[in-house]
mmCIF file of C-alpha atoms and ligand atoms in Angstrom:
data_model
loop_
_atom_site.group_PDB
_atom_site.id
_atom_site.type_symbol
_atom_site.label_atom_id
_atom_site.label_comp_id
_atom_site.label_asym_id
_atom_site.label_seq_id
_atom_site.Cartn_x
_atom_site.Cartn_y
_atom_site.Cartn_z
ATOM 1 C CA UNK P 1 118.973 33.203 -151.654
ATOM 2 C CA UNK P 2 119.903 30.527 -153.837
ATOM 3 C CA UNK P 3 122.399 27.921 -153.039
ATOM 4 C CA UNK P 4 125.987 28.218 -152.667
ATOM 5 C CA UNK P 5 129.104 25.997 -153.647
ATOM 6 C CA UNK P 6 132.343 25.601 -151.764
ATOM 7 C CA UNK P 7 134.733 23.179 -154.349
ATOM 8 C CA UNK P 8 136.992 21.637 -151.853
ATOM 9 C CA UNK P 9 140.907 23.046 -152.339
ATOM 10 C CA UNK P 10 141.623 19.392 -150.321
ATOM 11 C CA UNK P 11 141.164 17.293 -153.339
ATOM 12 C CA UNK P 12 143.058 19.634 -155.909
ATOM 13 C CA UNK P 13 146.447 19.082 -157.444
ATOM 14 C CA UNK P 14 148.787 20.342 -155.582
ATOM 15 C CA UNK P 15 151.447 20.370 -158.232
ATOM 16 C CA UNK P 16 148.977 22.085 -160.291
ATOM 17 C CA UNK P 17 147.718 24.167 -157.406
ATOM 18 C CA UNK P 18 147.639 27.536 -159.092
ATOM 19 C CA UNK P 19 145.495 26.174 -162.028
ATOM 20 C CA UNK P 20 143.436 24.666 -160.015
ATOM 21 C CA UNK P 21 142.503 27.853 -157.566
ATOM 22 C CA UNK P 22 141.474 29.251 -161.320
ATOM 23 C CA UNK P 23 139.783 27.053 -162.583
ATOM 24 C CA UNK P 24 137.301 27.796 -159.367
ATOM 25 C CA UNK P 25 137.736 31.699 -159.960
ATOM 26 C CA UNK P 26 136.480 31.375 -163.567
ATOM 27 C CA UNK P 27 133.508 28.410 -162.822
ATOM 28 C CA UNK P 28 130.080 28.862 -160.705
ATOM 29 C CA UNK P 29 131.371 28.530 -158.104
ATOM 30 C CA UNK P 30 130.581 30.774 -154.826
ATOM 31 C CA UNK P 31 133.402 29.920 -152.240
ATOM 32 C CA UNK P 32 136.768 27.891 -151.766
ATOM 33 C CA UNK P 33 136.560 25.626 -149.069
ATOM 34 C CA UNK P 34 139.713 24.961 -147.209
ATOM 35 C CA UNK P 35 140.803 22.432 -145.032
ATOM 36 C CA UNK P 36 143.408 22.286 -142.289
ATOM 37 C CA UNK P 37 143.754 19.467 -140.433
ATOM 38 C CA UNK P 38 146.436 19.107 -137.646
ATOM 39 C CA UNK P 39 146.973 15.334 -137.252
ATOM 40 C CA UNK P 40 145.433 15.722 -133.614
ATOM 41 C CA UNK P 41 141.993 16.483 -133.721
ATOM 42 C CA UNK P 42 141.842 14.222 -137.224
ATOM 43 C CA UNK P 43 144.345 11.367 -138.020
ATOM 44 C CA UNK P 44 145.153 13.689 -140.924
ATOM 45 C CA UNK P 45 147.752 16.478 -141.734
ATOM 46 C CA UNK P 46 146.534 18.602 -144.738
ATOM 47 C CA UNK P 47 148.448 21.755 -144.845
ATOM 48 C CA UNK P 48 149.461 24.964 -143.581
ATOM 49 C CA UNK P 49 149.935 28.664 -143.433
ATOM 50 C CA UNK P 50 152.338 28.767 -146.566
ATOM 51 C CA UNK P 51 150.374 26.866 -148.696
ATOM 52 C CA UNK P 52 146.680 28.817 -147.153
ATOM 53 C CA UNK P 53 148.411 32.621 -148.771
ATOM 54 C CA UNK P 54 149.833 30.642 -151.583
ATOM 55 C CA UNK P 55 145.818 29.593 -152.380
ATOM 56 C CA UNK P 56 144.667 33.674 -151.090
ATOM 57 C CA UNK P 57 147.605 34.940 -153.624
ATOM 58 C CA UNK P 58 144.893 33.157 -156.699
ATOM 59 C CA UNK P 59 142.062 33.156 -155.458
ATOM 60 C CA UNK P 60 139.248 35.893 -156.295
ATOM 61 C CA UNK P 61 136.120 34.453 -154.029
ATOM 62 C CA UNK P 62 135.318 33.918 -150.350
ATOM 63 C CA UNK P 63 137.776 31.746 -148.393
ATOM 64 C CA UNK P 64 136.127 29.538 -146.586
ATOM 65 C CA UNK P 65 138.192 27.685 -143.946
ATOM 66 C CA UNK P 66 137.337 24.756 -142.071
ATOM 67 C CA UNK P 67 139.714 24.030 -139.250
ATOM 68 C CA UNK P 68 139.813 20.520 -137.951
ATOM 69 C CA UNK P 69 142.572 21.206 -135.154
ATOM 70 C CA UNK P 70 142.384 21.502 -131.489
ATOM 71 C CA UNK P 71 142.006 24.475 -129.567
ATOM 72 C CA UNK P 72 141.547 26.673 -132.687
ATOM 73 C CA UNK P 73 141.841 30.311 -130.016
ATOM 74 C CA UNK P 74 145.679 29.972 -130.779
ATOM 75 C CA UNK P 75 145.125 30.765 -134.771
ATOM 76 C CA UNK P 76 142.434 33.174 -134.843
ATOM 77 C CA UNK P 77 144.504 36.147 -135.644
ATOM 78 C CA UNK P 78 147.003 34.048 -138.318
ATOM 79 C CA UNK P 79 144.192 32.779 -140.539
ATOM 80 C CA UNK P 80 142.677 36.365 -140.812
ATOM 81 C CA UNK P 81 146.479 37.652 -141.428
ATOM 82 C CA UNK P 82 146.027 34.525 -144.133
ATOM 83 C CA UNK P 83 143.205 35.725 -145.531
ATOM 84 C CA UNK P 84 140.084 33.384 -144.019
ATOM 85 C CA UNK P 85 136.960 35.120 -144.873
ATOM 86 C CA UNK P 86 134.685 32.934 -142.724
ATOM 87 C CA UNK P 87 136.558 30.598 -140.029
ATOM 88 C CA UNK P 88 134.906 27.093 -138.970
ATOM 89 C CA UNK P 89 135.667 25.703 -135.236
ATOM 90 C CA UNK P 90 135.074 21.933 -134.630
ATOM 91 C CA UNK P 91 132.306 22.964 -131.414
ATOM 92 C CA UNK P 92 134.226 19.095 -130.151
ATOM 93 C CA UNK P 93 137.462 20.993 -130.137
ATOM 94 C CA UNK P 94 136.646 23.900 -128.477
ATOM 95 C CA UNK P 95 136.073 24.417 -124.631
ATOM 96 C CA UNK P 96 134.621 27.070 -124.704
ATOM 97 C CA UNK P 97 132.906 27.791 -127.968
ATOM 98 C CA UNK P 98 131.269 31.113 -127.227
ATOM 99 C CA UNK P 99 134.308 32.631 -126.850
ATOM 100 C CA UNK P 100 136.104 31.120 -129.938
ATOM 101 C CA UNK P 101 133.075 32.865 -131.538
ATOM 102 C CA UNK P 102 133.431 36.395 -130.605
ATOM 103 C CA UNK P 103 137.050 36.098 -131.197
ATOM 104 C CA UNK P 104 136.377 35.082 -135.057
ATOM 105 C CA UNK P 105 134.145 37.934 -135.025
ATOM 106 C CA UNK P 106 136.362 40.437 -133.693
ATOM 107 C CA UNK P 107 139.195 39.416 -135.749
ATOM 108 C CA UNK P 108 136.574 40.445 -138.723
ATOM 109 C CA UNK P 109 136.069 37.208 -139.701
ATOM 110 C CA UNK P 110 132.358 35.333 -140.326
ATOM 111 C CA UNK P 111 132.331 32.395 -137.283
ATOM 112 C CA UNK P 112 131.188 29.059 -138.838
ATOM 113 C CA UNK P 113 130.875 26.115 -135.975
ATOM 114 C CA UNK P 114 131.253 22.640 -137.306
ATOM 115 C CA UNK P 115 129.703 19.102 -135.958
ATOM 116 C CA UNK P 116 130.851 15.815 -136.291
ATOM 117 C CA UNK P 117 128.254 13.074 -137.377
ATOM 118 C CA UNK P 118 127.875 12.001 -133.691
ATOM 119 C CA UNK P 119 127.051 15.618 -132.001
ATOM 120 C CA UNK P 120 123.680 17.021 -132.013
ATOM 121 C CA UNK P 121 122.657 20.027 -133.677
ATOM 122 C CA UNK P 122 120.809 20.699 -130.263
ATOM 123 C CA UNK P 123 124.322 21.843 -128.460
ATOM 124 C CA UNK P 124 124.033 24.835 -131.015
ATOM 125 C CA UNK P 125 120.900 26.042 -128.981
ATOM 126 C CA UNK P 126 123.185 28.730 -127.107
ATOM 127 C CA UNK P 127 125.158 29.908 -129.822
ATOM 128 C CA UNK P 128 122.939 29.619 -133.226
ATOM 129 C CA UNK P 129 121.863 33.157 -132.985
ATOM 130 C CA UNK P 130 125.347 34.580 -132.884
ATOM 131 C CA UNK P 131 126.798 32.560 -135.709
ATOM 132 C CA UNK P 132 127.147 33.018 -139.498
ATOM 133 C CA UNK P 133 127.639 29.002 -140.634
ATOM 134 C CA UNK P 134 127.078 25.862 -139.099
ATOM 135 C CA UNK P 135 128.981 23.120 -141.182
ATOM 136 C CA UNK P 136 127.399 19.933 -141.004
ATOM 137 C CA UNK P 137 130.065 16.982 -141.600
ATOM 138 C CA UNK P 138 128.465 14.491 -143.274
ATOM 139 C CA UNK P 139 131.195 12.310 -143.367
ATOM 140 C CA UNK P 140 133.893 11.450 -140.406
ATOM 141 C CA UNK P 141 136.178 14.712 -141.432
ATOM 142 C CA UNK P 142 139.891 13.788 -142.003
ATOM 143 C CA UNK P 143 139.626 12.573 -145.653
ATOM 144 C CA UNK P 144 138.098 12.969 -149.053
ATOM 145 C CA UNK P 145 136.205 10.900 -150.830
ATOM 146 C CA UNK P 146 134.285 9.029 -148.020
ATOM 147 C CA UNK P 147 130.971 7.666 -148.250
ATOM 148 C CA UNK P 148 127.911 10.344 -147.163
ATOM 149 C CA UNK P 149 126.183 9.385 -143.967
ATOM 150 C CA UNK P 150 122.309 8.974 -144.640
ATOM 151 C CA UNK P 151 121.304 10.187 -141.383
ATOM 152 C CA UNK P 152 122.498 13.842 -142.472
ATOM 153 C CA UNK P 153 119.335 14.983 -144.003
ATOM 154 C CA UNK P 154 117.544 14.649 -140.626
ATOM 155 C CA UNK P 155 120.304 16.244 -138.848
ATOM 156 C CA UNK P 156 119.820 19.603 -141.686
ATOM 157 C CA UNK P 157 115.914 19.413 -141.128
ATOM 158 C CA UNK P 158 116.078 19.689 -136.655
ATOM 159 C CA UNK P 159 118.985 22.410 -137.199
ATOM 160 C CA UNK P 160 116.923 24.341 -140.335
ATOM 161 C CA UNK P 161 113.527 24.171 -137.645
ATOM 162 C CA UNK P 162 116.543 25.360 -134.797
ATOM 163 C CA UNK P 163 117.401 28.223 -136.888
ATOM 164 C CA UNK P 164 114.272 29.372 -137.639
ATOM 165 C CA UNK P 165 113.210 29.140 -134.160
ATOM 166 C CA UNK P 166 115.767 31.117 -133.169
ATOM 167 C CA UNK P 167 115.562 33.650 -135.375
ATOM 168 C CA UNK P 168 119.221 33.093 -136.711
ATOM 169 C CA UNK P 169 121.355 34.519 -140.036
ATOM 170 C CA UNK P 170 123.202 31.201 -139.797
ATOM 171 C CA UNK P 171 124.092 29.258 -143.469
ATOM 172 C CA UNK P 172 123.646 25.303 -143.239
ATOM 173 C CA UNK P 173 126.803 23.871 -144.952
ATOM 174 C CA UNK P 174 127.361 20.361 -145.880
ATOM 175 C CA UNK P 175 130.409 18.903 -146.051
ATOM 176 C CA UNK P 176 131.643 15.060 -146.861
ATOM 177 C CA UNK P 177 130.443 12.611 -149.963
ATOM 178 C CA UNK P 178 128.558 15.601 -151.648
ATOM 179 C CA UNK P 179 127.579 13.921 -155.167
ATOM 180 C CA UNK P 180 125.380 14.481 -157.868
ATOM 181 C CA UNK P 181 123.047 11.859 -156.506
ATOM 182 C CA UNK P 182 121.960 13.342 -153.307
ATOM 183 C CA UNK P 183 122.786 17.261 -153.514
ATOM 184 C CA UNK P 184 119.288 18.402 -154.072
ATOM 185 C CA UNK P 185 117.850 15.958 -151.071
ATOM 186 C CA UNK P 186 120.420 18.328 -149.139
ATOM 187 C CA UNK P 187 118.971 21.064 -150.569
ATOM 188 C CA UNK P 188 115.231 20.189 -150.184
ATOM 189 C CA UNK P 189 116.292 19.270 -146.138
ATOM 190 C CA UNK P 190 117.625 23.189 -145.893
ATOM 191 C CA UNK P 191 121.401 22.865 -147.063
ATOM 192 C CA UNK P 192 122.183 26.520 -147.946
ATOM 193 C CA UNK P 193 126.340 25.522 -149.144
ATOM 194 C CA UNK P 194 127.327 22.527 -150.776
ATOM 195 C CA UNK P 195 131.094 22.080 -150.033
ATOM 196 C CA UNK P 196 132.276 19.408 -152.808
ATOM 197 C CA UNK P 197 135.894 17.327 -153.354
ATOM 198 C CA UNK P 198 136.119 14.585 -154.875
ATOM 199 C CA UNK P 199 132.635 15.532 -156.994
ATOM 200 C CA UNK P 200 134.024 18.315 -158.396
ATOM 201 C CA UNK P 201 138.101 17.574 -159.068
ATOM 202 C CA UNK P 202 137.639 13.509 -159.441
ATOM 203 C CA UNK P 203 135.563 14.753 -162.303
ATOM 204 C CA UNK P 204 136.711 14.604 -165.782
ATOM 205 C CA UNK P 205 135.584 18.121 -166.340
ATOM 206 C CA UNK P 206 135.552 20.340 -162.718
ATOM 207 C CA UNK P 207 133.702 23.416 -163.930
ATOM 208 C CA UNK P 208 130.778 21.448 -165.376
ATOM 209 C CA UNK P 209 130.493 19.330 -162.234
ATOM 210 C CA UNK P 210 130.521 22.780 -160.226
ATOM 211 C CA UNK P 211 128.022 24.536 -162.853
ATOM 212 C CA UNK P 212 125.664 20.944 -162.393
ATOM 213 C CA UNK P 213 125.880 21.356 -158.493
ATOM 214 C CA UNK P 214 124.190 24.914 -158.735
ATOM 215 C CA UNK P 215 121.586 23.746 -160.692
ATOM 216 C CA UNK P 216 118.159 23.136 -158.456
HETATM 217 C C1 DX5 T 1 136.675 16.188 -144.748
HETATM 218 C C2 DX5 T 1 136.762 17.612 -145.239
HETATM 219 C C3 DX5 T 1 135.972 17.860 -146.460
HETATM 220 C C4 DX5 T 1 136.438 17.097 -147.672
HETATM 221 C C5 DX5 T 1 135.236 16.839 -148.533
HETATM 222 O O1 DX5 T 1 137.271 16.089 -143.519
HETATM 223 O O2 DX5 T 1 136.282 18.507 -144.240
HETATM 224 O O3 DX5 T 1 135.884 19.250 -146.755
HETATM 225 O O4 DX5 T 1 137.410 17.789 -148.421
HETATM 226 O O5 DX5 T 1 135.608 16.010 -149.587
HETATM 227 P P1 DX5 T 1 134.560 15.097 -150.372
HETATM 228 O O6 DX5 T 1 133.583 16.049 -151.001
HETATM 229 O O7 DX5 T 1 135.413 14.388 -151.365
HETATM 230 O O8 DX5 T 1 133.917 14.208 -149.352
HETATM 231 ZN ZN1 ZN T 2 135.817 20.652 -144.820
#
């Protein structure tokens, strides 16, 4: 399979919001990646259920939703009613992870666990073979545009040699100071989806940065 990209909905205009979700239907790109952030888990507030089906109403690719809040159980059911096609847990925010899984999974939704620069891709040991995603956060998440943490590309080589060991499905996503400079390092380490903010709308021209990005 070759690689995917996830354009970041995070860093788009949001008084331009509805141009923006097309101008990702009609480039390269694979998925939309979405972020919710609850001011708790993050020292950030992004946005919300109105805004998520305002984004679903536009956009014609997977929805791929990242949730940076704590104890993500409560939401399960609302973000497939919003239209989450895959649904990311922060494994820090949940107590009990395996069960946050199957719950993604019977709501009909792909389960994506996410890990914060500091947590080892070695707690996934349990859980790899059930999962669809594990979103490495290359970058403290709460913002855009922060500077890419070098020790990622060891991190995606132990969890790419976990993977295989285990015999699992699961994508390696990256997400946080994706640029043009070290997005095929990431890919060479085992990155499978690129997730991409300020690379892709800080750019003068988004679709071009998205159509570089999927070049190998
Ligand atoms: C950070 C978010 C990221 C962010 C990436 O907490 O999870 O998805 O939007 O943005 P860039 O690519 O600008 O680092
Ligand atoms: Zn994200």
């Amino acid at each position: 399979m070759s690689h995917l990209v996830a354009p970041s909905v995070l860093s788009a205009d949001f008084g331009n919001l509805q141009r923006d979700i097309e101008l990702i239907n009609n480039s390269e790109a694979d998925w939309f990646h979405i972020d919710i952030m609850d001011g708790a888990f993050v020292p950030n507030i992004s946005f919300g259920f109105p805004v998520l089906k305002a984004i679903q109403k536009h956009a014609k690719k997977t929805l791929d939703v990242h949730l940076m809040i704590v104890d993500p159980d409560r939401y399960t059911q609302m973000f497939k009613d919003a239209g989450a096609d895959i649904l990311t847990v922060h494994l820090e925010a949940c107590a009990h992870l395996h069960r946050s899984i199957q719950n993604i999974k019977n709501a009909g939704m792909k389960a994506g666990v996410a890990l914060n620069p500091h947590t080892s891709v070695h707690l996934l040991e349990d859980v790899i073979a059930d999962i669809d995603l594990v979103c490495v956060m290359s970058v403290n998440p709460g913002f855009g545009g922060q500077k890419f943490i070098e020790n990622t590309y060891a991190k995606v080589a132990a969890l790419k040699k976990l993977i295989i060991e285990k015999n699992s499905k699961a994508l390696i996503e990256i997400d946080g100071g994706v640029d043009m400079n070290n997005y095929k390092k990431l890919l060479a380490a085992g990155a499978d989806v690129l997730v991409a903010g300020n690379t892709v709308f800080g750019s003068a021209d988004p679709a071009k940065a998205i159509k570089q990005l999927k070049q190998i």
